[in-house]
Coordinates of N, CA, C and O in Angstrom, one line a residue:
M765 N 117.3 95.5 38.0 CA 116.6 94.3 38.2 C 117.5 93.2 38.8 O 117.0 92.5 39.7
L766 N 118.7 93.2 38.4 CA 119.6 92.2 38.9 C 119.8 92.4 40.4 O 120.0 91.4 41.1
R767 N 119.8 93.6 40.8 CA 120.0 93.9 42.2 C 118.9 93.2 43.1 O 119.2 92.7 44.1
Y768 N 117.7 93.2 42.6 CA 116.5 92.6 43.4 C 116.7 91.1 43.4 O 116.4 90.5 44.4
V769 N 117.1 90.5 42.3 CA 117.3 89.1 42.2 C 118.4 88.7 43.2 O 118.2 87.7 43.9
R770 N 119.5 89.4 43.2 CA 120.6 89.1 44.1 C 120.1 89.3 45.5 O 120.4 88.4 46.4
A771 N 119.3 90.3 45.8 CA 118.8 90.5 47.2 C 117.9 89.3 47.6 O 118.0 88.9 48.8
F772 N 117.1 88.9 46.7 CA 116.2 87.8 47.0 C 117.0 86.5 47.4 O 116.7 85.9 48.4
F773 N 118.0 86.2 46.5 CA 118.7 85.0 46.8 C 119.6 85.1 48.1 O 119.8 84.1 48.8
T774 N 120.1 86.3 48.3 CA 120.8 86.5 49.6 C 119.9 86.3 50.8 O 120.3 85.6 51.7
A775 N 118.7 86.9 50.7 CA 117.8 86.7 51.8 C 117.4 85.2 52.0 O 117.2 84.7 53.1
L776 N 117.1 84.5 50.9 CA 116.8 83.1 50.9 C 117.9 82.3 51.5 O 117.6 81.5 52.4
G777 N 119.1 82.6 51.1 CA 120.3 81.8 51.7 C 120.4 82.1 53.2 O 120.6 81.1 54.0
M778 N 120.2 83.3 53.6 CA 120.3 83.6 55.0 C 119.2 82.9 55.8 O 119.4 82.4 56.9
T779 N 118.0 82.9 55.2 CA 116.9 82.2 55.9 C 117.2 80.7 56.0 O 116.9 80.1 57.1
L780 N 117.7 80.1 55.0 CA 118.0 78.7 55.0 C 119.1 78.3 56.0 O 119.1 77.3 56.6
R781 N 120.0 79.2 56.2 CA 121.1 79.0 57.2 C 120.7 79.5 58.6 O 121.4 79.3 59.5
G782 N 119.5 80.0 58.8 CA 119.0 80.4 60.1 C 119.6 81.7 60.5 O 119.5 82.1 61.7
E783 N 120.1 82.5 59.6 CA 120.7 83.8 60.0 C 119.6 84.9 60.1 O 118.6 84.7 59.5
R784 N 119.9 85.9 60.9 CA 119.0 86.9 61.0 C 119.5 88.2 60.3 O 120.7 88.4 60.2
V785 N 118.6 89.0 60.0 CA 118.9 90.3 59.4 C 119.6 91.2 60.4 O 119.0 91.2 61.6
P786 N 120.7 91.8 60.2 CA 121.3 92.7 61.2 C 120.3 93.8 61.6 O 119.5 94.3 60.7
P787 N 120.4 94.2 62.8 CA 119.5 95.3 63.2 C 119.7 96.6 62.5 O 120.9 96.9 62.1
S788 N 118.7 97.4 62.4 CA 118.9 98.7 61.7 C 119.7 99.6 62.5 O 119.6 99.6 63.8
P789 N 120.6 100.4 61.9 CA 121.4 101.3 62.6 C 120.6 102.4 63.3 O 121.0 103.1 64.2
F790 N 119.3 102.5 62.8 CA 118.4 103.6 63.3 C 117.4 103.0 64.3 O 116.5 103.7 64.7
A791 N 117.7 101.8 64.8 CA 116.8 101.2 65.8 C 116.6 102.1 67.0 O 115.4 102.3 67.4
P792 N 117.6 102.8 67.6 CA 117.3 103.6 68.8 C 116.4 104.8 68.4 O 115.5 105.2 69.1
L793 N 116.5 105.3 67.2 CA 115.7 106.4 66.7 C 114.3 105.9 66.5 O 113.3 106.6 66.8
M794 N 114.1 104.7 65.9 CA 112.8 104.2 65.6 C 112.1 103.9 66.9 O 110.9 104.1 67.1
M795 N 112.8 103.4 67.9 CA 112.2 103.1 69.3 C 111.7 104.5 69.9 O 110.7 104.5 70.5
W796 N 112.5 105.5 69.7 CA 112.2 106.8 70.3 C 110.9 107.3 69.6 O 110.1 107.9 70.2
M797 N 110.8 107.1 68.2 CA 109.7 107.6 67.5 C 108.4 106.8 68.0 O 107.4 107.4 68.1
D798 N 108.5 105.5 68.2 CA 107.4 104.8 68.7 C 106.9 105.3 70.1 O 105.7 105.5 70.3
T799 N 107.9 105.5 71.0 CA 107.5 106.1 72.3 C 106.9 107.5 72.1 O 106.0 107.8 72.9
T800 N 107.4 108.3 71.2 CA 106.9 109.6 71.0 C 105.4 109.5 70.6 O 104.6 110.2 71.1
A801 N 105.1 108.6 69.7 CA 103.7 108.4 69.2 C 102.8 108.0 70.4 O 101.7 108.5 70.6
K802 N 103.3 107.1 71.3 CA 102.5 106.7 72.4 C 102.3 107.8 73.4 O 101.2 108.0 74.0
L803 N 103.3 108.6 73.6 CA 103.2 109.8 74.5 C 102.3 110.8 74.0 O 101.6 111.5 74.7
T804 N 102.3 111.0 72.7 CA 101.4 112.0 72.0 C 99.9 111.5 72.2 O 99.1 112.3 72.6
H805 N 99.7 110.2 72.1 CA 98.4 109.6 72.3 C 98.0 109.8 73.8 O 96.8 110.1 74.1
A806 N 98.9 109.7 74.7 CA 98.7 109.9 76.1 C 98.3 111.4 76.4 O 97.4 111.6 77.3
V807 N 98.8 112.3 75.6 CA 98.4 113.7 75.8 C 97.0 113.9 75.4 O 96.2 114.5 76.1
Y808 N 96.6 113.3 74.3 CA 95.2 113.4 73.8 C 94.3 112.8 74.9 O 93.3 113.4 75.2
T809 N 94.6 111.7 75.4 CA 93.8 111.0 76.4 C 93.7 111.9 77.7 O 92.6 112.0 78.2
A810 N 94.8 112.4 78.2 CA 94.8 113.2 79.4 C 94.0 114.5 79.1 O 93.3 115.0 80.0
A811 N 94.2 115.1 77.9 CA 93.4 116.3 77.6 C 91.9 116.0 77.6 O 91.1 116.8 78.2
E812 N 91.5 114.9 77.1 CA 90.1 114.5 77.1 C 89.6 114.3 78.5 O 88.5 114.8 78.9
Q813 N 90.4 113.7 79.4 CA 90.0 113.6 80.8 C 89.9 114.9 81.5 O 89.0 115.1 82.4
D814 N 90.6 115.9 81.0 CA 90.5 117.3 81.6 C 89.5 118.1 80.9 O 89.4 119.3 81.1
G815 N 88.7 117.5 80.0 CA 87.6 118.2 79.4 C 88.0 118.9 78.1 O 87.3 119.8 77.6
L816 N 89.2 118.6 77.6 CA 89.6 119.2 76.3 C 89.5 118.3 75.2 O 90.4 117.5 74.9
D817 N 88.4 118.3 74.5 CA 88.2 117.5 73.3 C 88.9 118.2 72.1 O 89.5 119.2 72.3
K818 N 88.8 117.6 71.0 CA 89.5 118.1 69.8 C 89.1 119.6 69.5 O 89.9 120.4 69.3
A819 N 87.8 119.8 69.6 CA 87.3 121.2 69.4 C 87.9 122.2 70.4 O 88.3 123.3 70.0
A820 N 87.9 121.8 71.6 CA 88.5 122.7 72.7 C 90.0 122.9 72.4 O 90.5 124.0 72.6
R821 N 90.7 121.8 72.0 CA 92.1 121.9 71.8 C 92.4 122.8 70.6 O 93.4 123.5 70.5
D822 N 91.5 122.8 69.6 CA 91.6 123.7 68.5 C 91.5 125.2 68.9 O 92.0 126.1 68.2
K823 N 90.7 125.4 69.9 CA 90.4 126.8 70.4 C 91.6 127.3 71.3 O 91.7 128.6 71.4
L824 N 92.3 126.4 71.9 CA 93.4 126.9 72.8 C 94.6 127.2 71.9 O 95.3 126.4 71.3
R825 N 94.8 128.5 71.8 CA 95.9 129.1 70.9 C 97.0 129.7 71.7 O 96.8 130.3 72.8
L826 N 98.2 129.6 71.1 CA 99.4 130.1 71.7 C 100.2 130.8 70.6 O 100.3 130.2 69.5
K827 N 100.8 131.9 70.9 CA 101.7 132.5 69.9 C 103.0 131.9 69.9 O 103.7 132.0 71.0
V828 N 103.4 131.2 68.9 CA 104.7 130.5 68.8 C 105.3 131.0 67.4 O 104.7 130.9 66.4
D829 N 106.6 131.5 67.5 CA 107.3 131.9 66.4 C 106.5 133.0 65.6 O 106.4 133.0 64.4
G830 N 105.8 133.9 66.3 CA 105.1 135.0 65.7 C 103.8 134.6 65.1 O 103.2 135.5 64.4
R831 N 103.3 133.4 65.3 CA 101.9 133.1 64.8 C 101.2 132.3 65.8 O 101.7 131.6 66.6
D832 N 99.9 132.4 65.7 CA 99.0 131.6 66.6 C 98.9 130.2 66.1 O 98.7 129.9 65.0
M833 N 99.1 129.3 67.1 CA 99.0 127.9 66.9 C 98.1 127.3 67.9 O 98.2 127.6 69.1
S834 N 97.3 126.3 67.5 CA 96.4 125.7 68.5 C 97.2 124.5 69.1 O 98.1 123.9 68.6
M835 N 96.7 124.1 70.3 CA 97.2 122.9 71.0 C 97.1 121.7 70.1 O 98.0 120.9 69.9
Q836 N 95.9 121.6 69.4 CA 95.7 120.5 68.5 C 96.7 120.4 67.4 O 97.2 119.4 67.0
T837 N 97.0 121.6 66.8 CA 97.9 121.6 65.7 C 99.3 121.2 66.1 O 100.0 120.5 65.4
M838 N 99.7 121.7 67.3 CA 101.1 121.3 67.8 C 101.2 119.8 68.0 O 102.2 119.2 67.6
L839 N 100.2 119.2 68.6 CA 100.2 117.8 68.9 C 100.1 117.0 67.6 O 100.8 116.0 67.4
A840 N 99.2 117.4 66.7 CA 99.1 116.7 65.4 C 100.4 116.8 64.6 O 100.7 115.8 63.9
G841 N 101.1 117.9 64.7 CA 102.4 118.0 64.0 C 103.4 117.0 64.5 O 104.1 116.3 63.8
V842 N 103.5 116.8 65.9 CA 104.4 115.9 66.4 C 104.0 114.5 66.0 O 104.9 113.7 65.5
E843 N 102.7 114.2 66.1 CA 102.3 112.8 65.7 C 102.5 112.6 64.2 O 103.0 111.5 63.8
H844 N 102.3 113.5 63.3 CA 102.6 113.3 61.9 C 104.1 113.1 61.6 O 104.4 112.2 60.8
H845 N 104.9 113.8 62.3 CA 106.3 113.7 62.1 C 106.8 112.2 62.4 O 107.5 111.6 61.7
V846 N 106.4 111.7 63.6 CA 106.9 110.4 64.0 C 106.2 109.2 63.4 O 106.8 108.2 63.3
R847 N 105.0 109.4 62.9 CA 104.3 108.3 62.2 C 104.4 108.3 60.7 O 104.4 107.3 60.1
Q848 N 104.6 109.5 60.1 CA 104.7 109.6 58.7 C 106.0 110.1 58.1 O 106.7 109.4 57.4
E849 N 106.4 111.3 58.5 CA 107.5 112.0 57.9 C 108.9 111.3 58.3 O 109.7 111.1 57.4
Y850 N 109.1 111.1 59.5 CA 110.4 110.5 59.9 C 110.6 109.1 59.4 O 111.7 108.8 58.8
P851 N 109.6 108.2 59.5 CA 109.8 106.9 58.8 C 110.1 107.0 57.3 O 110.9 106.3 56.8
Y852 N 109.4 107.9 56.7 CA 109.6 108.1 55.2 C 111.1 108.5 55.0 O 111.7 108.0 54.1
M853 N 111.5 109.5 55.8 CA 112.9 110.0 55.6 C 113.9 108.9 55.8 O 115.0 108.9 55.2
L854 N 113.7 108.0 56.8 CA 114.6 107.0 57.1 C 114.6 105.9 56.0 O 115.6 105.3 55.7
K855 N 113.5 105.7 55.4 CA 113.4 104.7 54.3 C 113.9 105.2 53.0 O 114.4 104.4 52.1
N856 N 113.9 106.5 52.8 CA 114.4 107.2 51.6 C 115.5 108.1 52.0 O 115.5 109.3 51.7
L857 N 116.6 107.5 52.5 CA 117.7 108.2 53.0 C 118.4 109.1 52.0 O 118.7 108.6 50.9
T858 N 118.7 110.3 52.4 CA 119.6 111.2 51.6 C 120.6 111.7 52.6 O 120.6 111.4 53.8
E859 N 121.5 112.5 52.1 CA 122.6 113.0 53.0 C 122.0 113.9 54.1 O 122.7 114.2 55.1
H860 N 120.8 114.4 53.9 CA 120.2 115.4 54.8 C 119.0 114.9 55.6 O 118.4 115.6 56.3
S861 N 118.7 113.6 55.5 CA 117.6 113.0 56.1 C 117.7 113.2 57.7 O 116.7 113.6 58.3
L862 N 118.8 112.8 58.2 CA 118.9 112.9 59.7 C 118.9 114.3 60.2 O 118.3 114.6 61.2
T863 N 119.5 115.2 59.4 CA 119.5 116.6 59.8 C 118.1 117.1 59.8 O 117.7 117.9 60.7
G864 N 117.3 116.7 58.8 CA 115.9 117.1 58.7 C 115.1 116.6 59.9 O 114.3 117.4 60.5
I865 N 115.3 115.4 60.3 CA 114.6 114.8 61.5 C 115.0 115.6 62.7 O 114.1 116.0 63.5
Y866 N 116.3 115.8 62.9 CA 116.7 116.5 64.2 C 116.2 118.0 64.2 O 115.9 118.5 65.2
A867 N 116.2 118.7 63.0 CA 115.8 120.0 63.0 C 114.3 120.1 63.2 O 113.8 121.0 64.0
S868 N 113.5 119.2 62.6 CA 112.1 119.2 62.8 C 111.7 118.9 64.3 O 110.9 119.5 64.9
N869 N 112.5 118.0 64.9 CA 112.3 117.7 66.3 C 112.6 118.9 67.2 O 111.9 119.1 68.2
M870 N 113.6 119.6 66.8 CA 113.9 120.8 67.6 C 112.8 121.8 67.6 O 112.4 122.4 68.6
N871 N 112.1 122.0 66.4 CA 110.9 122.8 66.4 C 109.8 122.3 67.2 O 109.1 123.1 67.9
D872 N 109.6 121.0 67.2 CA 108.6 120.4 68.0 C 108.9 120.6 69.5 O 108.0 120.8 70.3
Q873 N 110.2 120.4 69.9 CA 110.6 120.6 71.3 C 110.2 122.0 71.7 O 109.7 122.2 72.8
Y874 N 110.5 123.0 70.9 CA 110.2 124.4 71.3 C 108.7 124.6 71.5 O 108.2 125.2 72.4
R875 N 107.9 124.1 70.5 CA 106.4 124.3 70.6 C 105.9 123.6 71.8 O 105.0 124.1 72.5
L876 N 106.4 122.4 72.1 CA 105.9 121.6 73.3 C 106.3 122.3 74.6 O 105.6 122.3 75.6
M877 N 107.5 122.8 74.6 CA 107.9 123.6 75.8 C 107.0 124.8 76.1 O 106.6 125.0 77.2
R878 N 106.7 125.5 75.0 CA 105.8 126.6 75.1 C 104.4 126.1 75.6 O 103.7 126.8 76.4
L879 N 103.9 125.0 75.0 CA 102.6 124.5 75.4 C 102.6 124.1 76.8 O 101.7 124.3 77.6
R880 N 103.7 123.4 77.3 CA 103.8 123.0 78.7 C 103.6 124.1 79.6 O 103.0 124.0 80.7
D881 N 104.1 125.3 79.3 CA 104.1 126.5 80.1 C 102.9 127.4 79.9 O 102.8 128.4 80.5
A882 N 102.0 127.0 79.0 CA 100.9 127.8 78.7 C 99.9 128.0 79.9 O 99.6 127.0 80.6
D883 N 99.4 129.2 80.0 CA 98.5 129.5 81.1 C 97.2 128.7 81.0 O 96.6 128.3 82.1
F884 N 96.8 128.4 79.8 CA 95.5 127.7 79.7 C 95.5 126.3 80.2 O 94.5 125.6 80.3
L885 N 96.7 125.7 80.4 CA 96.8 124.4 81.0 C 97.0 124.4 82.5 O 97.2 123.3 83.1
E886 N 97.1 125.6 83.1 CA 97.4 125.7 84.5 C 96.4 124.9 85.4 O 96.9 124.2 86.3
D887 N 95.2 124.8 85.1 CA 94.2 124.1 85.9 C 93.8 122.7 85.3 O 92.9 122.1 85.7
K888 N 94.6 122.3 84.3 CA 94.4 121.0 83.6 C 95.6 120.1 83.9 O 96.5 119.9 83.1
A889 N 95.6 119.6 85.2 CA 96.8 118.8 85.7 C 97.2 117.6 84.8 O 98.4 117.4 84.5
A890 N 96.2 116.8 84.4 CA 96.5 115.6 83.6 C 97.1 116.0 82.3 O 98.2 115.4 81.9
A891 N 96.6 117.0 81.6 CA 97.1 117.4 80.3 C 98.4 118.0 80.5 O 99.4 117.7 79.7
R892 N 98.6 118.9 81.5 CA 99.9 119.5 81.7 C 101.0 118.5 81.9 O 102.1 118.6 81.4
E893 N 100.7 117.5 82.8 CA 101.7 116.4 83.1 C 102.0 115.6 81.9 O 103.2 115.3 81.6
A894 N 101.0 115.3 81.1 CA 101.3 114.5 79.8 C 102.1 115.3 78.8 O 103.0 114.8 78.2
V895 N 101.8 116.6 78.7 CA 102.6 117.5 77.8 C 104.0 117.6 78.3 O 105.0 117.5 77.5
A896 N 104.2 117.7 79.6 CA 105.6 117.7 80.2 C 106.3 116.5 79.9 O 107.5 116.5 79.5
R897 N 105.7 115.3 80.0 CA 106.4 114.0 79.7 C 106.8 114.0 78.2 O 107.9 113.5 77.9
L898 N 105.8 114.4 77.4 CA 106.2 114.4 75.9 C 107.3 115.4 75.6 O 108.2 115.0 74.9
S899 N 107.2 116.5 76.2 CA 108.3 117.5 76.0 C 109.6 117.0 76.4 O 110.6 117.1 75.7
E900 N 109.7 116.4 77.6 CA 111.0 115.8 78.1 C 111.5 114.7 77.1 O 112.7 114.6 76.9
H901 N 110.5 113.9 76.6 CA 110.9 112.8 75.7 C 111.5 113.4 74.4 O 112.4 112.8 73.9
L902 N 110.9 114.4 73.9 CA 111.4 115.0 72.7 C 112.8 115.5 72.9 O 113.6 115.5 72.0
N903 N 113.1 116.0 74.1 CA 114.5 116.5 74.4 C 115.4 115.3 74.5 O 116.7 115.5 74.5
A904 N 114.9 114.1 74.6 CA 115.8 112.9 74.8 C 116.0 112.1 73.5 O 116.2 110.9 73.6
I905 N 115.9 112.7 72.4 CA 116.1 112.0 71.1 C 117.5 111.4 71.1 O 118.5 112.1 71.6
P906 N 117.7 110.2 70.6 CA 119.0 109.6 70.6 C 120.0 110.5 69.8 O 119.6 111.1 68.8
P907 N 121.2 110.7 70.4 CA 122.1 111.6 69.7 C 122.5 111.0 68.3 O 122.6 109.8 68.1
S908 N 122.6 111.9 67.3 CA 122.8 111.5 65.9 C 124.2 110.8 65.8 O 124.3 109.9 64.9
N909 N 125.1 111.1 66.6 CA 126.4 110.5 66.5 C 126.4 109.0 67.0 O 127.4 108.3 66.9
S910 N 125.3 108.6 67.6 CA 125.2 107.2 68.1 C 124.5 106.3 67.0 O 124.4 105.1 67.2
L911 N 124.1 106.9 65.9 CA 123.5 106.2 64.9 C 124.5 105.9 63.8 O 125.3 106.8 63.4
E912 N 124.5 104.7 63.3 CA 125.5 104.3 62.3 C 124.7 104.2 60.9 O 124.1 103.2 60.6
G913 N 124.7 105.3 60.2 CA 123.9 105.3 59.0 C 124.6 105.8 57.8 O 125.7 106.3 57.8

């Protein structure tokens, strides 16, 4: 309890002195997550333009890691990770949180690379282009050694 009282008065003092809270050491990762969410939404939009609604994306299946996965499941997984799972892991930091984020992203990278090259997107130019942009972005995650955490 004392910790919270001390934090309150520290924050109050900083506010009265016009000081700002130092930026999060995970700011580059959080910006990357925000862009990932926007690019995932762009894939949904492009797929809709190409006639691939949610039901159609559920039917488009690809064998990844020995099991069938739908386009919808792959995209929903990426979206869930950057909107729910990764922010939770950063707020509840453990010694393995960053490792978990980078390992999960590596799985998403592989799935999106396979999706980008899928035959069923061959004649869906907008969707294929949006998936390629998202795939490239997943590969551009800020290096973990650039984060001070």
